[in-house]
PDB file of C-alpha atoms in Angstrom:
ATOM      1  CA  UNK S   1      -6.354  21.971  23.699  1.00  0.00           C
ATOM      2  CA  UNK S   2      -7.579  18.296  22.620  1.00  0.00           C
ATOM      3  CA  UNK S   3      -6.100  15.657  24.187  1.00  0.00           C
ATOM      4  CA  UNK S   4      -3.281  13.708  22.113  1.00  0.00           C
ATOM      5  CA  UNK S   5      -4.890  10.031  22.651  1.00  0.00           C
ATOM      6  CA  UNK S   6      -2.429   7.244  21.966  1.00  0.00           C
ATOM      7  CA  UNK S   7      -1.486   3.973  23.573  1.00  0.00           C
ATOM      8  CA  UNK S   8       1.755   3.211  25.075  1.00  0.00           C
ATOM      9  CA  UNK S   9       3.984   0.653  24.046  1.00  0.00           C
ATOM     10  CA  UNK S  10       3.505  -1.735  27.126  1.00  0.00           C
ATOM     11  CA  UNK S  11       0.000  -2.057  25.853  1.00  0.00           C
ATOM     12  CA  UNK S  12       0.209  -2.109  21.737  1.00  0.00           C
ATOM     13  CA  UNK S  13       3.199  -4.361  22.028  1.00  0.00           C
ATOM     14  CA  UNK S  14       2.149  -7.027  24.021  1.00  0.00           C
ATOM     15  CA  UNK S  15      -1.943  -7.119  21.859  1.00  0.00           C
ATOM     16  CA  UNK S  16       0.646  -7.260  18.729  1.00  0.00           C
ATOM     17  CA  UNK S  17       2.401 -10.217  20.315  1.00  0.00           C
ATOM     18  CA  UNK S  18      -0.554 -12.239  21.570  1.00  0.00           C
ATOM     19  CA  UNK S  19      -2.101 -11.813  17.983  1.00  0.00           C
ATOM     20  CA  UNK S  20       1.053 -12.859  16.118  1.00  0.00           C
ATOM     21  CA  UNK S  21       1.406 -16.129  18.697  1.00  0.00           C
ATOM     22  CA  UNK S  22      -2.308 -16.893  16.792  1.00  0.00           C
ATOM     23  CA  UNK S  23      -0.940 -17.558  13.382  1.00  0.00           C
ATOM     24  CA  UNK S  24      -0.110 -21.247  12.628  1.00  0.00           C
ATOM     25  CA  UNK S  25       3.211 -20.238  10.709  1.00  0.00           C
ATOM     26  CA  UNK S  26       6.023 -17.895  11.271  1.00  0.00           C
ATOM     27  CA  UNK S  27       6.273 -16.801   7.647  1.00  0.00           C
ATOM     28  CA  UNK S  28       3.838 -13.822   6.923  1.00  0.00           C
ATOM     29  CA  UNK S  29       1.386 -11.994   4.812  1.00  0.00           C
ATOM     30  CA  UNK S  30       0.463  -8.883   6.366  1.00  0.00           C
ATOM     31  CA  UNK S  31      -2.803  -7.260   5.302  1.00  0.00           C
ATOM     32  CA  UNK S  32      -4.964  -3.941   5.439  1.00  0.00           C
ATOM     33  CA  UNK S  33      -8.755  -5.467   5.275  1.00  0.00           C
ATOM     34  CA  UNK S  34     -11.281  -1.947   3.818  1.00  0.00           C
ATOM     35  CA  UNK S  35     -10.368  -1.535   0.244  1.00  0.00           C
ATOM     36  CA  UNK S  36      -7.634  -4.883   0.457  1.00  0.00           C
ATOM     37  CA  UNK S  37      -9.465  -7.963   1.688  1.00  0.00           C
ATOM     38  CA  UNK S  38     -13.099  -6.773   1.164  1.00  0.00           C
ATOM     39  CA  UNK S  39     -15.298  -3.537   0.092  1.00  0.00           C
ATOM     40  CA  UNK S  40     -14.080  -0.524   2.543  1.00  0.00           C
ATOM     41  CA  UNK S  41     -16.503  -0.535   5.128  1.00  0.00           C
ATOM     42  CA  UNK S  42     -16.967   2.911   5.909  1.00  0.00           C
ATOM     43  CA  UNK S  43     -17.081   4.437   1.895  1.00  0.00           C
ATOM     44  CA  UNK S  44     -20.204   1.971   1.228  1.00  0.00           C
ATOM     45  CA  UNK S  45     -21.628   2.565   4.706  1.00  0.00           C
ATOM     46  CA  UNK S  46     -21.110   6.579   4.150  1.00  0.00           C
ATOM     47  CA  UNK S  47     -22.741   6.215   0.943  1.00  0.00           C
ATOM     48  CA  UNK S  48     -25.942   4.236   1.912  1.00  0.00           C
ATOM     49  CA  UNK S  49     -26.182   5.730   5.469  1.00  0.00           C
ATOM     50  CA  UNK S  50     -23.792   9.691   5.457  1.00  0.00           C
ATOM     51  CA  UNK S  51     -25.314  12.936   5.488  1.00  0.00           C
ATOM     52  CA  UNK S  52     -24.749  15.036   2.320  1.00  0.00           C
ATOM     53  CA  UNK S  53     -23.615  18.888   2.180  1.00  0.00           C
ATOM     54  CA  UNK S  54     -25.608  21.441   0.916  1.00  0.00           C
ATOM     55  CA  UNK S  55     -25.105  20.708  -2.607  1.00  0.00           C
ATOM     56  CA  UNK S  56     -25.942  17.126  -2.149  1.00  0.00           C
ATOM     57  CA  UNK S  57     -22.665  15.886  -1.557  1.00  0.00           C
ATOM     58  CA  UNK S  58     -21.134  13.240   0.859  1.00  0.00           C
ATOM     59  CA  UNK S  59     -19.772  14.715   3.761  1.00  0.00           C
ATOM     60  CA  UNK S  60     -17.461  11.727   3.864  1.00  0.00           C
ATOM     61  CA  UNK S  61     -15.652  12.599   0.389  1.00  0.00           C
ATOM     62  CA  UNK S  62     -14.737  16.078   1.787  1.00  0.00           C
ATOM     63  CA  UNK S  63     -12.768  14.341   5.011  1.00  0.00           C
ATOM     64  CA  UNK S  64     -11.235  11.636   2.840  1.00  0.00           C
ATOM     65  CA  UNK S  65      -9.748  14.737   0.705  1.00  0.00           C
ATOM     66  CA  UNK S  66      -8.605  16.520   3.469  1.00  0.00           C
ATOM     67  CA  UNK S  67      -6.505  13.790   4.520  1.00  0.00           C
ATOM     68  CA  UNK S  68      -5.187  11.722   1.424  1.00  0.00           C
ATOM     69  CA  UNK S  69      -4.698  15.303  -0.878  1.00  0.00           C
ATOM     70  CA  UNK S  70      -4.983  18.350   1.153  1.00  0.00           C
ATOM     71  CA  UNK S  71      -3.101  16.753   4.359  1.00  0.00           C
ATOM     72  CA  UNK S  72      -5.521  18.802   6.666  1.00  0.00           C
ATOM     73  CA  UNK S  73      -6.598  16.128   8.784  1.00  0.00           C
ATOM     74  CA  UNK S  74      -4.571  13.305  10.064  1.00  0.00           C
ATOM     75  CA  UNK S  75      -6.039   9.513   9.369  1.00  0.00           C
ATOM     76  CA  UNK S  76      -7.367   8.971  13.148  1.00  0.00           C
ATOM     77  CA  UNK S  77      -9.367  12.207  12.865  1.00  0.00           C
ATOM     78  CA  UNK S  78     -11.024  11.272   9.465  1.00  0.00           C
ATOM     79  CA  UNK S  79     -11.711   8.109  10.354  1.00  0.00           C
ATOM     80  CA  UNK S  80     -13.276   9.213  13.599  1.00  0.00           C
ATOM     81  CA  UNK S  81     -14.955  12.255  11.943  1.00  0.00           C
ATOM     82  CA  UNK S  82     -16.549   9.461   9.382  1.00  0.00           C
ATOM     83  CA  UNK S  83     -17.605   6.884  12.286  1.00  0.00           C
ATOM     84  CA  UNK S  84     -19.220   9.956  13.614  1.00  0.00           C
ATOM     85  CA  UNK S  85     -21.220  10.789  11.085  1.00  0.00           C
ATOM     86  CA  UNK S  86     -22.368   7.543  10.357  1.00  0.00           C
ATOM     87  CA  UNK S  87     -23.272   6.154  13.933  1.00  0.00           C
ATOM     88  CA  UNK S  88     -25.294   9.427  14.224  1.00  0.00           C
ATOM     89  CA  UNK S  89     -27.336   8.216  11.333  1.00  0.00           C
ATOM     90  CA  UNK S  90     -27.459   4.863  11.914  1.00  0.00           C
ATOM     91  CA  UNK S  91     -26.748   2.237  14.620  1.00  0.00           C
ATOM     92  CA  UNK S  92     -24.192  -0.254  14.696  1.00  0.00           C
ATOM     93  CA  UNK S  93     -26.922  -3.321  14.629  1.00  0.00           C
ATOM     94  CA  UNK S  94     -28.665  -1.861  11.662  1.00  0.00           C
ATOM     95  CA  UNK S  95     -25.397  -1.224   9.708  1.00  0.00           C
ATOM     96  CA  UNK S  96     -23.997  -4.700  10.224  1.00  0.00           C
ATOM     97  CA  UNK S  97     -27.028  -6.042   9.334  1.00  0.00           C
ATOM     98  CA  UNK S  98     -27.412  -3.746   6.075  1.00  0.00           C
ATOM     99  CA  UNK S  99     -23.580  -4.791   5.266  1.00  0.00           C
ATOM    100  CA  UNK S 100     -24.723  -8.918   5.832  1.00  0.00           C
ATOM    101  CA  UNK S 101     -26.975  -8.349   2.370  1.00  0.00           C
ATOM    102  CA  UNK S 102     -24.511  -5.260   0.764  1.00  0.00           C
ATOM    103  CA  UNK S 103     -20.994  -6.137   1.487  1.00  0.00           C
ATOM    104  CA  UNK S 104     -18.254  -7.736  -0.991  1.00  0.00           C
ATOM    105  CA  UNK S 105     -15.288  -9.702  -0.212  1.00  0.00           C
ATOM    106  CA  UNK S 106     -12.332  -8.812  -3.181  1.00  0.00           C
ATOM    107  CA  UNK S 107     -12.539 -11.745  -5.475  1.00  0.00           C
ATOM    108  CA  UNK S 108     -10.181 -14.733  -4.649  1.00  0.00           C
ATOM    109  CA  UNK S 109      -9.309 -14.017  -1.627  1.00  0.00           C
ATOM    110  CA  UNK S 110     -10.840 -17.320   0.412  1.00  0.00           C
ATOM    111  CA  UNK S 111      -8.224 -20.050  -2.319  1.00  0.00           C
ATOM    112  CA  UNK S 112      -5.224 -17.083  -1.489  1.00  0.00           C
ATOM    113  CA  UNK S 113      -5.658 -17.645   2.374  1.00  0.00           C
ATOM    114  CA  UNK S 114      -5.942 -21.589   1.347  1.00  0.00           C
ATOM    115  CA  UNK S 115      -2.763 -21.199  -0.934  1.00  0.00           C
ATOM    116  CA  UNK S 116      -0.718 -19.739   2.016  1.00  0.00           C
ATOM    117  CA  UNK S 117      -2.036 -21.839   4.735  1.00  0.00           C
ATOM    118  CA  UNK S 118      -1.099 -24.990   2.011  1.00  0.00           C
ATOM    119  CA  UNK S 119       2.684 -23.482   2.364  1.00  0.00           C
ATOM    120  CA  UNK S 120       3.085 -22.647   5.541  1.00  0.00           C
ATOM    121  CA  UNK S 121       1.897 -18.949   5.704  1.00  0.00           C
ATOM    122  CA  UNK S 122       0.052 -17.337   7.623  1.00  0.00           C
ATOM    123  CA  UNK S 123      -1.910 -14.005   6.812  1.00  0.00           C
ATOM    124  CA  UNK S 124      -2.616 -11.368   9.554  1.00  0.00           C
ATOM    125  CA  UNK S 125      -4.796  -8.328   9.541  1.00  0.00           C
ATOM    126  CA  UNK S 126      -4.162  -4.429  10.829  1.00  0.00           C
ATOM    127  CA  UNK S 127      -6.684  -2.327   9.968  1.00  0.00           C
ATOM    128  CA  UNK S 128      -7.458   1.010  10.984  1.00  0.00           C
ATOM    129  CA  UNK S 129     -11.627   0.142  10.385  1.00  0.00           C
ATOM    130  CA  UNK S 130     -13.498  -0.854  14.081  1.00  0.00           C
ATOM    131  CA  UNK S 131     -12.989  -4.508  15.415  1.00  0.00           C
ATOM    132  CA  UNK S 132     -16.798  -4.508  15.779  1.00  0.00           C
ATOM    133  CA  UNK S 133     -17.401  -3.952  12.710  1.00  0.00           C
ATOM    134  CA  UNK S 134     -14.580  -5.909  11.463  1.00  0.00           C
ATOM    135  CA  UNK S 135     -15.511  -9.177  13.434  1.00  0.00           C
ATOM    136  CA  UNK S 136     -18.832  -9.291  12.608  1.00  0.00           C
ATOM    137  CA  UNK S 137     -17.607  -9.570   8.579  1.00  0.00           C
ATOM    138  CA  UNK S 138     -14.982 -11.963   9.742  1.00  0.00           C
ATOM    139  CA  UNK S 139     -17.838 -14.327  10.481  1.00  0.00           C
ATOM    140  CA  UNK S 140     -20.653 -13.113   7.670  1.00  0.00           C
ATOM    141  CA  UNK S 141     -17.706 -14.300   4.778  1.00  0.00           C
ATOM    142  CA  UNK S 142     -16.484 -17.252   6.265  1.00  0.00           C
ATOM    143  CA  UNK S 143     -12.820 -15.791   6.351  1.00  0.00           C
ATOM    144  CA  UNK S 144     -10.682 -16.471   9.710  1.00  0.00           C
ATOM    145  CA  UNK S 145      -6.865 -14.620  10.399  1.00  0.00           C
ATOM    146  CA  UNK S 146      -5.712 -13.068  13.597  1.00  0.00           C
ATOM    147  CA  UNK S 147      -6.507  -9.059  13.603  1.00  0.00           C
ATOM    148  CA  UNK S 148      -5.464  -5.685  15.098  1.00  0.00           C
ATOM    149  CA  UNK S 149      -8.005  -3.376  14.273  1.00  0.00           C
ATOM    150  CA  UNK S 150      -9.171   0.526  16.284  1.00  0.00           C
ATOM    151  CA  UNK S 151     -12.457   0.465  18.032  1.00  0.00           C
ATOM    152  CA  UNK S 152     -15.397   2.040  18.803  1.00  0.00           C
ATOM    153  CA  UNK S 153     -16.127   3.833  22.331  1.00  0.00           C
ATOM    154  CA  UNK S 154     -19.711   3.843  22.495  1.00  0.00           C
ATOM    155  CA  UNK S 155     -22.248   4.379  24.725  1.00  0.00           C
ATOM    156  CA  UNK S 156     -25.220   2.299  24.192  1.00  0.00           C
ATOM    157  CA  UNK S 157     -26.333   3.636  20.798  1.00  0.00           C
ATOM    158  CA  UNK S 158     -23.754   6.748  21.279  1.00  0.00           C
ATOM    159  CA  UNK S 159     -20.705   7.259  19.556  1.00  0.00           C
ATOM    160  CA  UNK S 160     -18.270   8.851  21.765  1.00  0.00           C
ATOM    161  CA  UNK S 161     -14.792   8.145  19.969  1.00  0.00           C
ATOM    162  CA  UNK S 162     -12.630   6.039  17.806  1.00  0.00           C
ATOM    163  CA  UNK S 163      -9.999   4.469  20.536  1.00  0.00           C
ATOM    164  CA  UNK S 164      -6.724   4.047  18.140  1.00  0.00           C
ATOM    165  CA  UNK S 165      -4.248   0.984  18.147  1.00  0.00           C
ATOM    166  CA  UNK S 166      -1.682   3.529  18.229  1.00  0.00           C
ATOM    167  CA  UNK S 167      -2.593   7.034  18.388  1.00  0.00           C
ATOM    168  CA  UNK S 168      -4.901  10.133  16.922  1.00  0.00           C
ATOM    169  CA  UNK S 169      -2.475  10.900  13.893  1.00  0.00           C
ATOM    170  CA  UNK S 170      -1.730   7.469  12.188  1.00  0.00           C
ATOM    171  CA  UNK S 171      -4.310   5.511  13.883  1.00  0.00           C
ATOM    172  CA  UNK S 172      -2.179   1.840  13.367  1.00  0.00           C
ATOM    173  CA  UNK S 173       1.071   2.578  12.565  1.00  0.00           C
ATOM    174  CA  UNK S 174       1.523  -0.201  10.077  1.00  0.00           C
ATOM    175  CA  UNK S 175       5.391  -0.095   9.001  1.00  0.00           C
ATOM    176  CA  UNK S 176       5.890  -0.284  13.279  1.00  0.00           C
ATOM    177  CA  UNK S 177       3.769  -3.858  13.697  1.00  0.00           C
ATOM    178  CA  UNK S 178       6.339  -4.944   9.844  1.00  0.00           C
ATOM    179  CA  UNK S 179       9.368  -4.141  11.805  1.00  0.00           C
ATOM    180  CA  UNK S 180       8.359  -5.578  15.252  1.00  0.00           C
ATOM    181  CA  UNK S 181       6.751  -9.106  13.682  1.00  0.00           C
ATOM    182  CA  UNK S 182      10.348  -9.765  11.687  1.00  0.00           C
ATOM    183  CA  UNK S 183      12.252  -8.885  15.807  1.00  0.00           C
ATOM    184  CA  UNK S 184      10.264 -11.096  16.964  1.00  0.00           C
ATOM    185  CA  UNK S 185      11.406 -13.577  14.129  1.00  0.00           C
ATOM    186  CA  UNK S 186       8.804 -13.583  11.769  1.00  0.00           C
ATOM    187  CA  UNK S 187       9.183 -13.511   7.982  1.00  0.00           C
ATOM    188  CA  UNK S 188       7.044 -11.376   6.341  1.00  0.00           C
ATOM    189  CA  UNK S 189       7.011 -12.193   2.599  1.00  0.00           C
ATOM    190  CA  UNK S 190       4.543  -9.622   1.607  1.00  0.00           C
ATOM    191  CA  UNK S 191       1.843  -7.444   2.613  1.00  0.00           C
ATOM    192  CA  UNK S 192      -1.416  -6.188   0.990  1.00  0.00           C
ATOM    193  CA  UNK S 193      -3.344  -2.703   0.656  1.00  0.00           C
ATOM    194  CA  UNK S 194      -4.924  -0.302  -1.151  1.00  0.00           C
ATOM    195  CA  UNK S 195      -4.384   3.286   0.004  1.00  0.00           C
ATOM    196  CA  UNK S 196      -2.409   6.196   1.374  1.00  0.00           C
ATOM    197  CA  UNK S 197      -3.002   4.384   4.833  1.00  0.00           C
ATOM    198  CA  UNK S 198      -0.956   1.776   3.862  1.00  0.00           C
ATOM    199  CA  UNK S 199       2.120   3.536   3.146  1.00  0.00           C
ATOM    200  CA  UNK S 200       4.128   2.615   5.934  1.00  0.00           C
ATOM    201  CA  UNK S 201       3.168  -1.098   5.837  1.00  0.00           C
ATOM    202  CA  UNK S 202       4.181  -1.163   1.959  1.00  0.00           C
ATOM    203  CA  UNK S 203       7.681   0.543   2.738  1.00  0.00           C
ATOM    204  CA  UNK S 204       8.766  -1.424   5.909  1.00  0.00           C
ATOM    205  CA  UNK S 205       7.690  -4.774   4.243  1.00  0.00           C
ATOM    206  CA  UNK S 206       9.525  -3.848   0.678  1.00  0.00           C
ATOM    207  CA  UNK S 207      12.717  -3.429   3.632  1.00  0.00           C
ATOM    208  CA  UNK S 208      12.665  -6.500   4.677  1.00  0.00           C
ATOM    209  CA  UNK S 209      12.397  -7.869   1.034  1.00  0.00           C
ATOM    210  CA  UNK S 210       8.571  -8.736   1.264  1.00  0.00           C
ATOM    211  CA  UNK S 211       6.422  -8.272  -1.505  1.00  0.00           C
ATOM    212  CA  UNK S 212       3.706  -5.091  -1.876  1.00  0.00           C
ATOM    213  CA  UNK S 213       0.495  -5.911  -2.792  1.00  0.00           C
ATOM    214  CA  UNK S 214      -1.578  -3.289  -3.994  1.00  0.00           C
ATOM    215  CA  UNK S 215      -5.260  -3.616  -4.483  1.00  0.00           C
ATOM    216  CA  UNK S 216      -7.421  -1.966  -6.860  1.00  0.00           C
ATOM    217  CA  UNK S 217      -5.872   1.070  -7.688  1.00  0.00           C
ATOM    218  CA  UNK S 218      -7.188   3.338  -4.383  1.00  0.00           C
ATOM    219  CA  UNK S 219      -3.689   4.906  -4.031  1.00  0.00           C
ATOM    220  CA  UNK S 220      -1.144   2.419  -3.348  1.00  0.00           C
ATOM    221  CA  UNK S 221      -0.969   1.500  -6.586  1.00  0.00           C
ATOM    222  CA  UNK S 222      -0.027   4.943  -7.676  1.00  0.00           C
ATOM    223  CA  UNK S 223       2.067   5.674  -4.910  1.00  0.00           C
ATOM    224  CA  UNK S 224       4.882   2.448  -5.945  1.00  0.00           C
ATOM    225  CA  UNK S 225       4.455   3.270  -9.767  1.00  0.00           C
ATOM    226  CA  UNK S 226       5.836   6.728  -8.512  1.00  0.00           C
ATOM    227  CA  UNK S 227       8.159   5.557  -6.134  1.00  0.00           C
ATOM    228  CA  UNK S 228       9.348   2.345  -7.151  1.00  0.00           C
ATOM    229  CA  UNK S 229      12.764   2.825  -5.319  1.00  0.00           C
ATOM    230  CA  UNK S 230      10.652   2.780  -2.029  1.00  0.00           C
ATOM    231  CA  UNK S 231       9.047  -0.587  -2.759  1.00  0.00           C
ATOM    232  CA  UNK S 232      11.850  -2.401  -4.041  1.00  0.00           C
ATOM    233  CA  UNK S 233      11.892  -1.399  -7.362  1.00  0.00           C
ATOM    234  CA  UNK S 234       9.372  -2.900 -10.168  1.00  0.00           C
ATOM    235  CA  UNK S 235       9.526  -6.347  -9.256  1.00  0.00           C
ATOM    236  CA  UNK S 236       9.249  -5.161  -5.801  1.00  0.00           C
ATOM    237  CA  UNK S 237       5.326  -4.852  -6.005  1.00  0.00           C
ATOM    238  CA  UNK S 238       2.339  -5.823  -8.050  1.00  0.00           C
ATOM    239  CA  UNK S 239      -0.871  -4.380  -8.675  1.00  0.00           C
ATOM    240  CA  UNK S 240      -4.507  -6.538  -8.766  1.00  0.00           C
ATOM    241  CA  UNK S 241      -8.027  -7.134  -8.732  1.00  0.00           C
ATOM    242  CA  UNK S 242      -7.854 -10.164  -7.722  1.00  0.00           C
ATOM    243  CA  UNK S 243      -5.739 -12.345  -5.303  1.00  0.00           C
ATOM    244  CA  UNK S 244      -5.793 -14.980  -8.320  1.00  0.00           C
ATOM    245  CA  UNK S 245      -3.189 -12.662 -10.107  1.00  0.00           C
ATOM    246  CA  UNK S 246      -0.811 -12.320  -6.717  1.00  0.00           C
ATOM    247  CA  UNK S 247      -0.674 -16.117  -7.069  1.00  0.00           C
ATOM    248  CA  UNK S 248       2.474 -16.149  -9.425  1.00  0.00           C
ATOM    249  CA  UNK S 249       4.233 -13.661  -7.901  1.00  0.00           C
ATOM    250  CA  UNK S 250       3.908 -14.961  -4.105  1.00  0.00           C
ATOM    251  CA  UNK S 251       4.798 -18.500  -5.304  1.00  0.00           C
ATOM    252  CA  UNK S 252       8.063 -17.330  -6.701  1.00  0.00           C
ATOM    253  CA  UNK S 253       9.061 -15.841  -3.589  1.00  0.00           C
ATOM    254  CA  UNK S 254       7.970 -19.045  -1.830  1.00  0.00           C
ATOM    255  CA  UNK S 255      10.267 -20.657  -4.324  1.00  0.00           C
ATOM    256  CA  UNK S 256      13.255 -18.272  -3.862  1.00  0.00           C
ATOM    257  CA  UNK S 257      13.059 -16.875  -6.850  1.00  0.00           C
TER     258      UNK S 257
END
C-alpha cells in the first residue's frame, strides 16, 4: 500500500505563521498564483515540454480530467503525476529558463499589489505549484508577497516526488490556512483563484465575509455562478481578466460598503 504522505500540524502551522508575520499589514488578500496571479505553470510547461498519448494528445489533459471531472485522482497525485512527466522531459534549469522568455503575469496585477499595499493590505500566496519554480518567477516579474507553496524532492536532475504543504489528497488545504490567518487575527478581505483547487479558499474566505476573486473563467468562476449561496451570494464574488476590474469592488469593501 502507498504511503499516505502529509505533514503534521506542528510543522504546517508554525511555516504558515512565520509567513503571515512577513506581511506588512494584518488585513489580507489571499491568493492562488498558476491560473490567478500569472499563466499556470505546469499547463504551458506540459504543453511546450509533456509527452503526448498515442493519438497525439497531452498526457497532462487526461490527469487534469481525472481530477477536476472524473474525481479519479486526488489534486496531490495529478500534480505530482504532471511534475513527473515533465521533469522526465526536461530539467528544472532548462524549464525556468524557457518560462524567463514564455511566461505571462495576468494583466494588472503589479498597480493591484500597489493599490493594497497603498491601504494597508497585504497579499499572500498558497499555491499548490513548486516553490522552485515559483521563486524563480517571483524574481523574473518583479512581483514580491510572502508564499506557501509544495516542493520538489529531487535528486540532482531526478524527480523523486512532490513533498505537499499538507498532504497527498488536497496538496494545500486552502480554506485551513483562511480560517487559521483570521485566529491568529488577521482580516482577510478577499482571496483570488481560478480553479477547482481553489474551492476551499473561496468558501472559507466568503465565511469570514471576504471577497472571491475568480480569475479567468478556469472553474471558479463557474463553480460561484452555481453556488452563489456558498460564496456569499452575488455580490459575494466577482469574476475578471484583469485585477483592474477587482479594483471597484475591493475598494468598497475597504470603504465598508
Amino acid at each position: 500500500m502507498k504511503e499516505h504522505r502529509h505533514r503534521e500540524a506542528n510543522i504546517w502551522q508554525p511555516e504558515w505563521t512565520n509567513t503571515l508575520a512577513q506581511c506588512r499589514h494584518k488585513r489580507l488578500v489571499i491568493v492562488d498564483l498558476d491560473g490567478t496571479i500569472w499563466d499556470d505553470l505546469l499547463v504551458v510547461l506540459n504543453e511546450a515540454f509533456g509527452p503526448v498519448d498515442a493519438s497525439g494528445d497531452k498526457i497532462w489533459r487526461q490527469y487534469d480530467r481525472a481530477f477536476k471531472v472524473l474525481g479519479t485522482m486526488t489534486n496531490g497525485a495529478h500534480l505530482e503525476a504532471e511534475y513527473r512527466d515533465l521533469l522526465t522531459a526536461s530539467t528544472l534549469e532548462n524549464i525556468v529558463a524557457w518560462l524567463k522568455v514564455n511566461h505571462r503575469l495576468v494583466p494588472g496585477i503589479h498597480d493591484f499589489i500597489k493599490l493594497l499595499d497603498e491601504h494597508d493590505v497585504s497579499i499572500v500566496a498558497v499555491s499548490n505549484g513548486a516553490y522552485q519554480i515559483a521563486d524563480e518567477m517571483f524574481a523574473h516579474h518583479g512581483v514580491s508577497m510572502p508564499r506557501v507553496c509544495n516542493s520538489l524532492n529531487m535528486d540532482g536532475d531526478t524527480f523523486n516526488a512532490l513533498d505537499f504543504f499538507h498532504d497527498e489528497h488536497e496538496g494545500i488545504r486552502k480554506g485551513d490556512l483562511v480560517a487559521m490567518a483570521v485566529e491568529l487575527g488577521y482580516e482577510v478581505i478577499a482571496c483570488a483563484g481560478d480553479s477547482k483547487g481553489d474551492l476551499s479558499l473561496a468558501t472559507d474566505t466568503a465565511k469570514v465575509g471576504g471577497l472571491v476573486i475568480a480569475v479567468n473563467k478556469n472553474g471558479l468562476s463557474a463553480w460561484c455562478e452555481a453556488n452563489q449561496d456558498q460564496v456569499g451570494g452575488p455580490d459575494g464574488w466577482i469574476a475578471i481578466s484583469d485585477y483592474a476590474e477587482a479594483v471597484p469592488a475591493i475598494m468598497s469593501r475597504l470603504k465598508g460598503n
